Amino acid sequence: MDTRRITGQTKIMLLMADPVSHVVGTEAITAFIRASGHDFICVPVHVGAQHLAAAIDALRGFRNCVGSGVTIPHKIPVLPLLDELTARARTIGSVNYIRRDPDGKLTGDNVDGSGFVRGAAEAGIELGGLRVLLLGAGGAGRSVAFALAEAGVAELVISNRNQGKALALVSSVSAAYPGVRVRIGDTDASGFDMVVNATSLGMAGKDDGDPVDLATLSSDMIVADIVMRPEKTRLLQAAEDKGCRLLFGRQMMDGQLALAQAFLGLT
Ligand SMILES: NC(=O)c1ccc[n+]([C@@H]2O[C@H](COP(=O)([O-])OP(=O)(O)OC[C@H]3O[C@@H](n4cnc5c(N)ncnc54)[C@H](OP(=O)(O)O)[C@@H]3O)[C@@H](O)[C@H]2O)c1
């Protein structure tokens, strides 16, 4: 399909972000959904916090839009602006995809964490039974935490700069998944099977330190970083140097594509 042909027949998905310059997922989702025969394009839109409510209301009236992605900083503030949330989005407390039904009704879902689990499975990583150290309890961290518990990890240890957020996440994941040992931790990775960075530390242009004590990584670990730019973060480089198995942010994003397509009703 010729991606230069955007017409009145084209189904449009927006992706609302602020800032918008770091957004790379629009190309991947456009290519993925077009590959299954849909006349579709995903367009990044730079929406500031003060205009989010107006943008969401406009989306209700945009009849050739199938929905919108939402990313930093809108994933949580968008919750009360929507008509409905999936059970998963309600539990996680944030949204990364909105579906617009033909009558304008807007429903929010969050497939960040499920995309992480799917990306791991596609890389041949079996998460069941692993002891996992998760760094980060922000929007993406919350989503990954619930998805790891759902995937049957044996132990989930959560570390976050703001401890209150880590404690709140520990308590909600334990309540939802009583079979998983969930507790708060620090940045020492010793003894874990897998380390997952779900903080924004390591993002291009940021030099705020490492999410985990790199000296505590060892060759038997799987090290995942959900940061997408740079592709190989300082954490992943250090993990590679130690001989660890790596999982990239891009694999998490790719893992979300089919889930987003199904949610948007474009299968
Ligand atoms: N690969 C993918 O498909 C995918 C999907 C979603 C997000 N992401 C990436 O994941 C990262 C996090 O996104 P998000 O939506 O969760 O953002 P967020 O809600 O703003 O959370 C940011 C997280 O990073 C921590 N953090 C930020 N600066 C820090 C610092 N200087 N020291 C220690 N911790 C710090 C925060 O800790 P506090 O709570 O203490 O502030 C929080 O845990 C971003 O890089 C985003 O691009 C990737």
PDB file of C-alpha atoms and ligand atoms in Angstrom:
ATOM      1  CA  MET A   1       0.000   0.000   0.000  1.00  0.00           C
ATOM      2  CA  ASP A   2       1.342   3.448  -0.936  1.00  0.00           C
ATOM      3  CA  THR A   3       1.863   5.328   2.351  1.00  0.00           C
ATOM      4  CA  ARG A   4       1.810   8.663   0.478  1.00  0.00           C
ATOM      5  CA  ARG A   5      -1.899   8.252  -0.347  1.00  0.00           C
ATOM      6  CA  ILE A   6      -3.789   9.742   2.582  1.00  0.00           C
ATOM      7  CA  THR A   7      -7.388  10.434   1.567  1.00  0.00           C
ATOM      8  CA  GLY A   8     -10.829  10.870   3.050  1.00  0.00           C
ATOM      9  CA  GLN A   9     -11.075   7.080   3.209  1.00  0.00           C
ATOM     10  CA  THR A  10      -8.024   6.802   5.454  1.00  0.00           C
ATOM     11  CA  LYS A  11      -8.645   5.783   9.057  1.00  0.00           C
ATOM     12  CA  ILE A  12      -6.663   8.057  11.349  1.00  0.00           C
ATOM     13  CA  MET A  13      -5.226   7.392  14.766  1.00  0.00           C
ATOM     14  CA  LEU A  14      -3.708  10.279  16.719  1.00  0.00           C
ATOM     15  CA  LEU A  15      -0.915   9.995  19.249  1.00  0.00           C
ATOM     16  CA  MET A  16      -1.056  12.776  21.847  1.00  0.00           C
ATOM     17  CA  ALA A  17       2.186  13.685  23.599  1.00  0.00           C
ATOM     18  CA  ASP A  18       4.069  16.623  25.128  1.00  0.00           C
ATOM     19  CA  PRO A  19       6.879  16.867  24.100  1.00  0.00           C
ATOM     20  CA  VAL A  20       6.305  15.085  20.817  1.00  0.00           C
ATOM     21  CA  SER A  21       9.777  15.051  19.278  1.00  0.00           C
ATOM     22  CA  HIS A  22      10.798  11.789  21.012  1.00  0.00           C
ATOM     23  CA  VAL A  23       7.793   9.868  19.627  1.00  0.00           C
ATOM     24  CA  VAL A  24       8.815   6.982  17.356  1.00  0.00           C
ATOM     25  CA  GLY A  25       5.904   4.546  17.705  1.00  0.00           C
ATOM     26  CA  THR A  26       3.759   6.225  15.017  1.00  0.00           C
ATOM     27  CA  GLU A  27       5.741   4.693  12.131  1.00  0.00           C
ATOM     28  CA  ALA A  28       5.672   1.206  13.635  1.00  0.00           C
ATOM     29  CA  ILE A  29       1.919   1.151  14.244  1.00  0.00           C
ATOM     30  CA  THR A  30       1.180   2.665  10.821  1.00  0.00           C
ATOM     31  CA  ALA A  31       3.302   0.016   9.073  1.00  0.00           C
ATOM     32  CA  PHE A  32       1.863  -2.807  11.194  1.00  0.00           C
ATOM     33  CA  ILE A  33      -1.817  -1.963  10.638  1.00  0.00           C
ATOM     34  CA  ARG A  34      -1.317  -1.103   6.937  1.00  0.00           C
ATOM     35  CA  ALA A  35       0.382  -4.479   6.479  1.00  0.00           C
ATOM     36  CA  SER A  36      -2.924  -6.162   7.305  1.00  0.00           C
ATOM     37  CA  GLY A  37      -4.647  -4.241   4.508  1.00  0.00           C
ATOM     38  CA  HIS A  38      -6.123  -1.220   6.311  1.00  0.00           C
ATOM     39  CA  ASP A  39      -5.950   2.280   4.817  1.00  0.00           C
ATOM     40  CA  PHE A  40      -4.596   3.709   8.072  1.00  0.00           C
ATOM     41  CA  ILE A  41      -2.174   6.271   9.428  1.00  0.00           C
ATOM     42  CA  CYS A  42      -1.056   7.195  12.931  1.00  0.00           C
ATOM     43  CA  VAL A  43      -0.206  10.875  13.358  1.00  0.00           C
ATOM     44  CA  PRO A  44       1.673  12.412  16.304  1.00  0.00           C
ATOM     45  CA  VAL A  45      -0.009  15.496  17.772  1.00  0.00           C
ATOM     46  CA  HIS A  46       1.669  17.848  20.220  1.00  0.00           C
ATOM     47  CA  VAL A  47      -0.958  18.514  22.906  1.00  0.00           C
ATOM     48  CA  GLY A  48      -0.090  20.413  26.077  1.00  0.00           C
ATOM     49  CA  ALA A  49      -1.718  19.544  29.405  1.00  0.00           C
ATOM     50  CA  GLN A  50      -3.934  22.651  29.299  1.00  0.00           C
ATOM     51  CA  HIS A  51      -5.490  21.507  25.994  1.00  0.00           C
ATOM     52  CA  LEU A  52      -5.873  17.793  26.751  1.00  0.00           C
ATOM     53  CA  ALA A  53      -9.571  18.026  27.649  1.00  0.00           C
ATOM     54  CA  ALA A  54     -10.322  19.999  24.472  1.00  0.00           C
ATOM     55  CA  ALA A  55      -8.307  17.557  22.345  1.00  0.00           C
ATOM     56  CA  ILE A  56     -10.166  14.561  23.810  1.00  0.00           C
ATOM     57  CA  ASP A  57     -13.496  16.258  23.207  1.00  0.00           C
ATOM     58  CA  ALA A  58     -12.483  17.034  19.613  1.00  0.00           C
ATOM     59  CA  LEU A  59     -11.570  13.347  19.135  1.00  0.00           C
ATOM     60  CA  ARG A  60     -15.217  12.487  19.936  1.00  0.00           C
ATOM     61  CA  GLY A  61     -16.232  14.547  16.900  1.00  0.00           C
ATOM     62  CA  PHE A  62     -13.484  13.382  14.490  1.00  0.00           C
ATOM     63  CA  ARG A  63     -15.479  10.729  12.648  1.00  0.00           C
ATOM     64  CA  ASN A  64     -12.601   9.366  10.564  1.00  0.00           C
ATOM     65  CA  CYS A  65     -10.471   8.802  13.689  1.00  0.00           C
ATOM     66  CA  VAL A  66     -10.399   5.303  15.155  1.00  0.00           C
ATOM     67  CA  GLY A  67      -8.811   6.592  18.335  1.00  0.00           C
ATOM     68  CA  SER A  68      -5.606   7.897  19.798  1.00  0.00           C
ATOM     69  CA  GLY A  69      -2.495   6.796  21.570  1.00  0.00           C
ATOM     70  CA  VAL A  70      -1.557   8.821  24.649  1.00  0.00           C
ATOM     71  CA  THR A  71       1.878   9.108  26.144  1.00  0.00           C
ATOM     72  CA  ILE A  72       3.840  11.294  28.562  1.00  0.00           C
ATOM     73  CA  PRO A  73       2.383  13.285  30.332  1.00  0.00           C
ATOM     74  CA  HIS A  74      -1.230  12.403  29.520  1.00  0.00           C
ATOM     75  CA  LYS A  75      -1.578   8.738  30.490  1.00  0.00           C
ATOM     76  CA  ILE A  76      -3.062   9.446  33.939  1.00  0.00           C
ATOM     77  CA  PRO A  77      -4.757  12.860  33.446  1.00  0.00           C
ATOM     78  CA  VAL A  78      -6.753  11.413  30.527  1.00  0.00           C
ATOM     79  CA  LEU A  79      -8.583   8.879  32.760  1.00  0.00           C
ATOM     80  CA  PRO A  80     -11.491  11.108  33.901  1.00  0.00           C
ATOM     81  CA  LEU A  81     -11.961  12.523  30.400  1.00  0.00           C
ATOM     82  CA  LEU A  82     -12.962   9.174  28.863  1.00  0.00           C
ATOM     83  CA  ASP A  83     -16.400   7.510  28.736  1.00  0.00           C
ATOM     84  CA  GLU A  84     -15.201   4.038  29.660  1.00  0.00           C
ATOM     85  CA  LEU A  85     -12.070   2.197  30.808  1.00  0.00           C
ATOM     86  CA  THR A  86     -11.165  -1.459  30.385  1.00  0.00           C
ATOM     87  CA  ALA A  87     -10.753  -3.346  33.669  1.00  0.00           C
ATOM     88  CA  ARG A  88      -7.014  -3.454  32.939  1.00  0.00           C
ATOM     89  CA  ALA A  89      -6.723   0.342  32.529  1.00  0.00           C
ATOM     90  CA  ARG A  90      -8.749   0.873  35.716  1.00  0.00           C
ATOM     91  CA  THR A  91      -6.499  -1.469  37.717  1.00  0.00           C
ATOM     92  CA  ILE A  92      -3.276  -0.002  36.334  1.00  0.00           C
ATOM     93  CA  GLY A  93      -4.578   3.553  36.709  1.00  0.00           C
ATOM     94  CA  SER A  94      -3.377   4.785  33.330  1.00  0.00           C
ATOM     95  CA  VAL A  95      -4.260   4.637  29.644  1.00  0.00           C
ATOM     96  CA  ASN A  96      -2.070   4.397  26.547  1.00  0.00           C
ATOM     97  CA  TYR A  97      -4.682   3.707  23.846  1.00  0.00           C
ATOM     98  CA  ILE A  98      -8.131   5.209  23.324  1.00  0.00           C
ATOM     99  CA  ARG A  99     -10.684   3.654  20.965  1.00  0.00           C
ATOM    100  CA  ARG A 100     -13.278   5.901  19.357  1.00  0.00           C
ATOM    101  CA  ASP A 101     -16.472   4.039  18.546  1.00  0.00           C
ATOM    102  CA  PRO A 102     -18.606   5.233  15.583  1.00  0.00           C
ATOM    103  CA  ASP A 103     -20.972   7.024  18.003  1.00  0.00           C
ATOM    104  CA  GLY A 104     -18.041   9.007  19.443  1.00  0.00           C
ATOM    105  CA  LYS A 105     -17.764   7.003  22.662  1.00  0.00           C
ATOM    106  CA  LEU A 106     -14.166   6.879  23.932  1.00  0.00           C
ATOM    107  CA  THR A 107     -12.767   3.833  25.761  1.00  0.00           C
ATOM    108  CA  GLY A 108      -9.289   3.683  27.309  1.00  0.00           C
ATOM    109  CA  ASP A 109      -7.012   0.666  27.660  1.00  0.00           C
ATOM    110  CA  ASN A 110      -3.399   0.162  28.712  1.00  0.00           C
ATOM    111  CA  VAL A 111      -1.336  -2.427  26.821  1.00  0.00           C
ATOM    112  CA  ASP A 112       2.139  -1.240  27.887  1.00  0.00           C
ATOM    113  CA  GLY A 113       2.697  -4.114  30.312  1.00  0.00           C
ATOM    114  CA  SER A 114       1.011  -6.746  28.153  1.00  0.00           C
ATOM    115  CA  GLY A 115       3.265  -5.557  25.304  1.00  0.00           C
ATOM    116  CA  PHE A 116       6.287  -6.082  27.535  1.00  0.00           C
ATOM    117  CA  VAL A 117       5.201  -9.654  28.318  1.00  0.00           C
ATOM    118  CA  ARG A 118       4.427 -10.372  24.678  1.00  0.00           C
ATOM    119  CA  GLY A 119       7.778  -8.900  23.575  1.00  0.00           C
ATOM    120  CA  ALA A 120       9.537 -11.146  26.089  1.00  0.00           C
ATOM    121  CA  ALA A 121       7.603 -14.196  24.862  1.00  0.00           C
ATOM    122  CA  GLU A 122       8.457 -13.363  21.248  1.00  0.00           C
ATOM    123  CA  ALA A 123      12.121 -13.235  22.287  1.00  0.00           C
ATOM    124  CA  GLY A 124      11.738 -16.727  23.781  1.00  0.00           C
ATOM    125  CA  ILE A 125      11.828 -15.556  27.415  1.00  0.00           C
ATOM    126  CA  GLU A 126       9.615 -17.543  29.804  1.00  0.00           C
ATOM    127  CA  LEU A 127       8.663 -15.195  32.657  1.00  0.00           C
ATOM    128  CA  GLY A 128       6.839 -17.781  34.779  1.00  0.00           C
ATOM    129  CA  GLY A 129       8.702 -18.521  38.029  1.00  0.00           C
ATOM    130  CA  LEU A 130      11.324 -15.758  37.683  1.00  0.00           C
ATOM    131  CA  ARG A 131      12.485 -13.501  40.518  1.00  0.00           C
ATOM    132  CA  VAL A 132      12.241 -10.004  39.021  1.00  0.00           C
ATOM    133  CA  LEU A 133      13.594  -6.632  40.169  1.00  0.00           C
ATOM    134  CA  LEU A 134      11.472  -3.858  38.630  1.00  0.00           C
ATOM    135  CA  LEU A 135      12.886  -0.337  38.721  1.00  0.00           C
ATOM    136  CA  GLY A 136      10.190   2.319  38.362  1.00  0.00           C
ATOM    137  CA  ALA A 137       6.627   2.786  39.566  1.00  0.00           C
ATOM    138  CA  GLY A 138       5.510   5.476  37.106  1.00  0.00           C
ATOM    139  CA  GLY A 139       2.848   4.926  34.442  1.00  0.00           C
ATOM    140  CA  ALA A 140       4.808   2.310  32.488  1.00  0.00           C
ATOM    141  CA  GLY A 141       6.224   0.716  35.646  1.00  0.00           C
ATOM    142  CA  ARG A 142       2.711   0.169  37.022  1.00  0.00           C
ATOM    143  CA  SER A 143       1.571  -1.449  33.813  1.00  0.00           C
ATOM    144  CA  VAL A 144       4.638  -3.717  33.630  1.00  0.00           C
ATOM    145  CA  ALA A 145       4.234  -4.718  37.299  1.00  0.00           C
ATOM    146  CA  PHE A 146       0.659  -5.983  36.846  1.00  0.00           C
ATOM    147  CA  ALA A 147       1.586  -7.756  33.606  1.00  0.00           C
ATOM    148  CA  LEU A 148       4.585  -9.508  35.232  1.00  0.00           C
ATOM    149  CA  ALA A 149       2.346 -10.709  38.057  1.00  0.00           C
ATOM    150  CA  GLU A 150      -0.254 -11.887  35.538  1.00  0.00           C
ATOM    151  CA  ALA A 151       2.535 -13.721  33.662  1.00  0.00           C
ATOM    152  CA  GLY A 152       3.270 -15.731  36.828  1.00  0.00           C
ATOM    153  CA  VAL A 153       6.626 -14.447  38.062  1.00  0.00           C
ATOM    154  CA  ALA A 154       7.528 -16.020  41.414  1.00  0.00           C
ATOM    155  CA  GLU A 155       8.740 -12.825  43.064  1.00  0.00           C
ATOM    156  CA  LEU A 156       8.391  -9.169  42.122  1.00  0.00           C
ATOM    157  CA  VAL A 157      10.539  -6.609  43.910  1.00  0.00           C
ATOM    158  CA  ILE A 158       9.760  -2.976  43.121  1.00  0.00           C
ATOM    159  CA  SER A 159      12.155  -0.087  43.571  1.00  0.00           C
ATOM    160  CA  ASN A 160      11.348   3.554  42.892  1.00  0.00           C
ATOM    161  CA  ARG A 161      12.896   6.915  43.762  1.00  0.00           C
ATOM    162  CA  ASN A 162       9.588   7.995  45.282  1.00  0.00           C
ATOM    163  CA  GLN A 163       9.061   5.178  47.801  1.00  0.00           C
ATOM    164  CA  GLY A 164       5.425   6.049  48.418  1.00  0.00           C
ATOM    165  CA  LYS A 165       4.618   5.206  44.782  1.00  0.00           C
ATOM    166  CA  ALA A 166       6.523   1.906  45.057  1.00  0.00           C
ATOM    167  CA  LEU A 167       4.646   1.009  48.259  1.00  0.00           C
ATOM    168  CA  ALA A 168       1.287   1.817  46.692  1.00  0.00           C
ATOM    169  CA  LEU A 169       2.146  -0.377  43.708  1.00  0.00           C
ATOM    170  CA  VAL A 170       3.358  -3.230  45.922  1.00  0.00           C
ATOM    171  CA  SER A 171       0.090  -3.124  47.817  1.00  0.00           C
ATOM    172  CA  SER A 172      -2.162  -3.055  44.739  1.00  0.00           C
ATOM    173  CA  VAL A 173      -0.262  -5.817  42.895  1.00  0.00           C
ATOM    174  CA  SER A 174      -0.263  -8.025  46.035  1.00  0.00           C
ATOM    175  CA  ALA A 175      -3.998  -7.510  46.444  1.00  0.00           C
ATOM    176  CA  ALA A 176      -4.677  -8.433  42.798  1.00  0.00           C
ATOM    177  CA  TYR A 177      -2.176 -11.362  42.683  1.00  0.00           C
ATOM    178  CA  PRO A 178      -1.930 -12.941  46.146  1.00  0.00           C
ATOM    179  CA  GLY A 179       0.077 -15.865  44.698  1.00  0.00           C
ATOM    180  CA  VAL A 180       3.026 -13.641  43.784  1.00  0.00           C
ATOM    181  CA  ARG A 181       5.534 -12.522  46.446  1.00  0.00           C
ATOM    182  CA  VAL A 182       5.652  -8.734  46.014  1.00  0.00           C
ATOM    183  CA  ARG A 183       7.808  -6.417  48.107  1.00  0.00           C
ATOM    184  CA  ILE A 184       9.699  -3.159  47.994  1.00  0.00           C
ATOM    185  CA  GLY A 185      13.418  -3.217  47.165  1.00  0.00           C
ATOM    186  CA  ASP A 186      16.408  -1.089  46.290  1.00  0.00           C
ATOM    187  CA  THR A 187      18.849  -0.886  43.385  1.00  0.00           C
ATOM    188  CA  ASP A 188      20.872  -4.001  44.259  1.00  0.00           C
ATOM    189  CA  ALA A 189      20.212  -6.623  41.561  1.00  0.00           C
ATOM    190  CA  SER A 190      22.092  -9.458  43.304  1.00  0.00           C
ATOM    191  CA  GLY A 191      20.194 -12.736  43.260  1.00  0.00           C
ATOM    192  CA  PHE A 192      17.505 -11.779  40.712  1.00  0.00           C
ATOM    193  CA  ASP A 193      16.811 -13.688  37.487  1.00  0.00           C
ATOM    194  CA  MET A 194      15.638 -10.573  35.692  1.00  0.00           C
ATOM    195  CA  VAL A 195      16.073  -6.809  36.023  1.00  0.00           C
ATOM    196  CA  VAL A 196      13.622  -4.459  34.303  1.00  0.00           C
ATOM    197  CA  ASN A 197      14.214  -0.733  33.986  1.00  0.00           C
ATOM    198  CA  ALA A 198      10.843   1.018  33.729  1.00  0.00           C
ATOM    199  CA  THR A 199      12.163   4.423  34.820  1.00  0.00           C
ATOM    200  CA  SER A 200      13.070   7.108  32.319  1.00  0.00           C
ATOM    201  CA  LEU A 201      16.725   6.942  33.415  1.00  0.00           C
ATOM    202  CA  GLY A 202      18.883   6.197  30.380  1.00  0.00           C
ATOM    203  CA  MET A 203      16.751   8.183  27.929  1.00  0.00           C
ATOM    204  CA  ALA A 204      18.683  10.125  25.321  1.00  0.00           C
ATOM    205  CA  GLY A 205      19.590  13.567  26.623  1.00  0.00           C
ATOM    206  CA  LYS A 206      19.258  12.557  30.306  1.00  0.00           C
ATOM    207  CA  ASP A 207      22.308  11.816  32.410  1.00  0.00           C
ATOM    208  CA  ASP A 208      20.793  11.357  35.834  1.00  0.00           C
ATOM    209  CA  GLY A 209      22.557   8.125  36.720  1.00  0.00           C
ATOM    210  CA  ASP A 210      21.676   4.451  36.358  1.00  0.00           C
ATOM    211  CA  PRO A 211      18.441   2.862  37.556  1.00  0.00           C
ATOM    212  CA  VAL A 212      20.286  -0.072  39.158  1.00  0.00           C
ATOM    213  CA  ASP A 213      23.714  -0.647  40.712  1.00  0.00           C
ATOM    214  CA  LEU A 214      25.551  -1.903  37.601  1.00  0.00           C
ATOM    215  CA  ALA A 215      28.183  -3.687  39.730  1.00  0.00           C
ATOM    216  CA  THR A 216      25.470  -6.077  40.968  1.00  0.00           C
ATOM    217  CA  LEU A 217      24.565  -7.406  37.488  1.00  0.00           C
ATOM    218  CA  SER A 218      25.750 -10.921  36.658  1.00  0.00           C
ATOM    219  CA  SER A 219      25.927 -13.006  33.489  1.00  0.00           C
ATOM    220  CA  ASP A 220      23.011 -15.310  34.404  1.00  0.00           C
ATOM    221  CA  MET A 221      20.501 -12.408  34.397  1.00  0.00           C
ATOM    222  CA  ILE A 222      18.056 -11.173  31.806  1.00  0.00           C
ATOM    223  CA  VAL A 223      18.222  -7.369  31.685  1.00  0.00           C
ATOM    224  CA  ALA A 224      15.367  -5.443  30.095  1.00  0.00           C
ATOM    225  CA  ASP A 225      15.173  -1.712  29.471  1.00  0.00           C
ATOM    226  CA  ILE A 226      11.878  -0.217  28.320  1.00  0.00           C
ATOM    227  CA  VAL A 227      13.576   3.049  27.262  1.00  0.00           C
ATOM    228  CA  MET A 228      13.514   3.200  23.458  1.00  0.00           C
ATOM    229  CA  ARG A 229      16.026   5.923  22.673  1.00  0.00           C
ATOM    230  CA  PRO A 230      18.892   5.177  22.639  1.00  0.00           C
ATOM    231  CA  GLU A 231      18.163   1.611  21.578  1.00  0.00           C
ATOM    232  CA  LYS A 232      21.053   0.303  23.693  1.00  0.00           C
ATOM    233  CA  THR A 233      21.000   2.290  26.930  1.00  0.00           C
ATOM    234  CA  ARG A 234      23.943   2.497  29.302  1.00  0.00           C
ATOM    235  CA  LEU A 235      22.215  -0.193  31.409  1.00  0.00           C
ATOM    236  CA  LEU A 236      21.896  -2.535  28.418  1.00  0.00           C
ATOM    237  CA  GLN A 237      25.493  -1.859  27.372  1.00  0.00           C
ATOM    238  CA  ALA A 238      26.719  -2.714  30.879  1.00  0.00           C
ATOM    239  CA  ALA A 239      24.532  -5.833  30.902  1.00  0.00           C
ATOM    240  CA  GLU A 240      25.882  -6.901  27.523  1.00  0.00           C
ATOM    241  CA  ASP A 241      29.441  -6.402  28.762  1.00  0.00           C
ATOM    242  CA  LYS A 242      28.633  -8.749  31.670  1.00  0.00           C
ATOM    243  CA  GLY A 243      27.196 -11.358  29.296  1.00  0.00           C
ATOM    244  CA  CYS A 244      23.533 -10.930  30.318  1.00  0.00           C
ATOM    245  CA  ARG A 245      20.622 -11.663  28.010  1.00  0.00           C
ATOM    246  CA  LEU A 246      19.080  -8.392  26.790  1.00  0.00           C
ATOM    247  CA  LEU A 247      15.522  -7.254  26.102  1.00  0.00           C
ATOM    248  CA  PHE A 248      15.077  -3.899  24.354  1.00  0.00           C
ATOM    249  CA  GLY A 249      12.419  -1.174  24.662  1.00  0.00           C
ATOM    250  CA  ARG A 250      11.613  -1.684  20.998  1.00  0.00           C
ATOM    251  CA  GLN A 251      10.594  -5.281  21.719  1.00  0.00           C
ATOM    252  CA  MET A 252       8.036  -4.026  24.260  1.00  0.00           C
ATOM    253  CA  MET A 253       6.650  -1.550  21.751  1.00  0.00           C
ATOM    254  CA  ASP A 254       6.478  -4.197  19.021  1.00  0.00           C
ATOM    255  CA  GLY A 255       4.709  -6.494  21.482  1.00  0.00           C
ATOM    256  CA  GLN A 256       1.919  -3.909  21.803  1.00  0.00           C
ATOM    257  CA  LEU A 257       1.132  -3.565  18.109  1.00  0.00           C
ATOM    258  CA  ALA A 258      -1.199  -6.539  17.664  1.00  0.00           C
ATOM    259  CA  LEU A 259      -2.872  -5.776  21.014  1.00  0.00           C
ATOM    260  CA  ALA A 260      -3.484  -2.164  19.967  1.00  0.00           C
ATOM    261  CA  GLN A 261      -4.784  -3.246  16.562  1.00  0.00           C
ATOM    262  CA  ALA A 262      -7.278  -5.627  18.157  1.00  0.00           C
ATOM    263  CA  PHE A 263      -8.370  -3.011  20.710  1.00  0.00           C
ATOM    264  CA  LEU A 264      -8.955  -0.445  17.947  1.00  0.00           C
ATOM    265  CA  GLY A 265     -11.118  -2.988  16.101  1.00  0.00           C
ATOM    266  CA  LEU A 266      -8.888  -3.087  13.013  1.00  0.00           C
ATOM    267  CA  THR A 267      -8.220  -6.825  12.782  1.00  0.00           C
TER     268      THR A 267
HETATM  269  N1  LIG B   1       9.131   0.582  25.172  1.00  0.00           N
HETATM  270  C1  LIG B   1       7.881   0.976  25.306  1.00  0.00           C
HETATM  271  O1  LIG B   1       6.960   0.474  24.619  1.00  0.00           O
HETATM  272  C2  LIG B   1       7.556   2.033  26.332  1.00  0.00           C
HETATM  273  C3  LIG B   1       6.216   2.232  26.719  1.00  0.00           C
HETATM  274  C4  LIG B   1       5.954   3.205  27.701  1.00  0.00           C
HETATM  275  C5  LIG B   1       6.978   3.962  28.241  1.00  0.00           C
HETATM  276  N2  LIG B   1       8.271   3.747  27.821  1.00  0.00           N
HETATM  277  C6  LIG B   1       9.379   4.522  28.395  1.00  0.00           C
HETATM  278  O2  LIG B   1       9.404   4.252  29.785  1.00  0.00           O
HETATM  279  C7  LIG B   1       9.961   5.365  30.502  1.00  0.00           C
HETATM  280  C8  LIG B   1       9.034   5.736  31.671  1.00  0.00           C
HETATM  281  O3  LIG B   1       7.783   6.175  31.161  1.00  0.00           O
HETATM  282  P1  LIG B   1       6.539   6.453  32.127  1.00  0.00           P
HETATM  283  O4  LIG B   1       5.353   6.677  31.257  1.00  0.00           O
HETATM  284  O5  LIG B   1       6.448   5.431  33.212  1.00  0.00           O
HETATM  285  O6  LIG B   1       6.987   7.834  32.809  1.00  0.00           O
HETATM  286  P2  LIG B   1       6.554   8.394  34.249  1.00  0.00           P
HETATM  287  O7  LIG B   1       5.178   7.973  34.597  1.00  0.00           O
HETATM  288  O8  LIG B   1       6.896   9.843  34.204  1.00  0.00           O
HETATM  289  O9  LIG B   1       7.555   7.651  35.279  1.00  0.00           O
HETATM  290  C9  LIG B   1       8.926   7.926  35.267  1.00  0.00           C
HETATM  291  C10 LIG B   1       9.639   6.937  36.166  1.00  0.00           C
HETATM  292  O10 LIG B   1      11.059   7.217  36.129  1.00  0.00           O
HETATM  293  C11 LIG B   1      11.514   7.558  37.451  1.00  0.00           C
HETATM  294  N3  LIG B   1      12.525   8.598  37.358  1.00  0.00           N
HETATM  295  C12 LIG B   1      12.514   9.684  36.546  1.00  0.00           C
HETATM  296  N4  LIG B   1      13.631  10.440  36.755  1.00  0.00           N
HETATM  297  C13 LIG B   1      14.352   9.795  37.734  1.00  0.00           C
HETATM  298  C14 LIG B   1      15.569  10.066  38.374  1.00  0.00           C
HETATM  299  N5  LIG B   1      16.300  11.150  38.086  1.00  0.00           N
HETATM  300  N6  LIG B   1      16.022   9.181  39.313  1.00  0.00           N
HETATM  301  C15 LIG B   1      15.299   8.079  39.607  1.00  0.00           C
HETATM  302  N7  LIG B   1      14.118   7.777  39.029  1.00  0.00           N
HETATM  303  C16 LIG B   1      13.640   8.627  38.112  1.00  0.00           C
HETATM  304  C17 LIG B   1      10.272   8.034  38.168  1.00  0.00           C
HETATM  305  O11 LIG B   1      10.482   7.947  39.558  1.00  0.00           O
HETATM  306  P3  LIG B   1       9.582   8.873  40.555  1.00  0.00           P
HETATM  307  O12 LIG B   1       8.265   8.168  40.681  1.00  0.00           O
HETATM  308  O13 LIG B   1      10.370   8.880  41.807  1.00  0.00           O
HETATM  309  O14 LIG B   1       9.454  10.219  39.910  1.00  0.00           O
HETATM  310  C18 LIG B   1       9.241   7.023  37.629  1.00  0.00           C
HETATM  311  O15 LIG B   1       9.406   5.744  38.222  1.00  0.00           O
HETATM  312  C19 LIG B   1      10.130   6.473  29.457  1.00  0.00           C
HETATM  313  O16 LIG B   1      11.455   6.434  29.000  1.00  0.00           O
HETATM  314  C20 LIG B   1       9.202   6.029  28.332  1.00  0.00           C
HETATM  315  O17 LIG B   1       9.612   6.530  27.062  1.00  0.00           O
HETATM  316  C21 LIG B   1       8.570   2.797  26.881  1.00  0.00           C
END
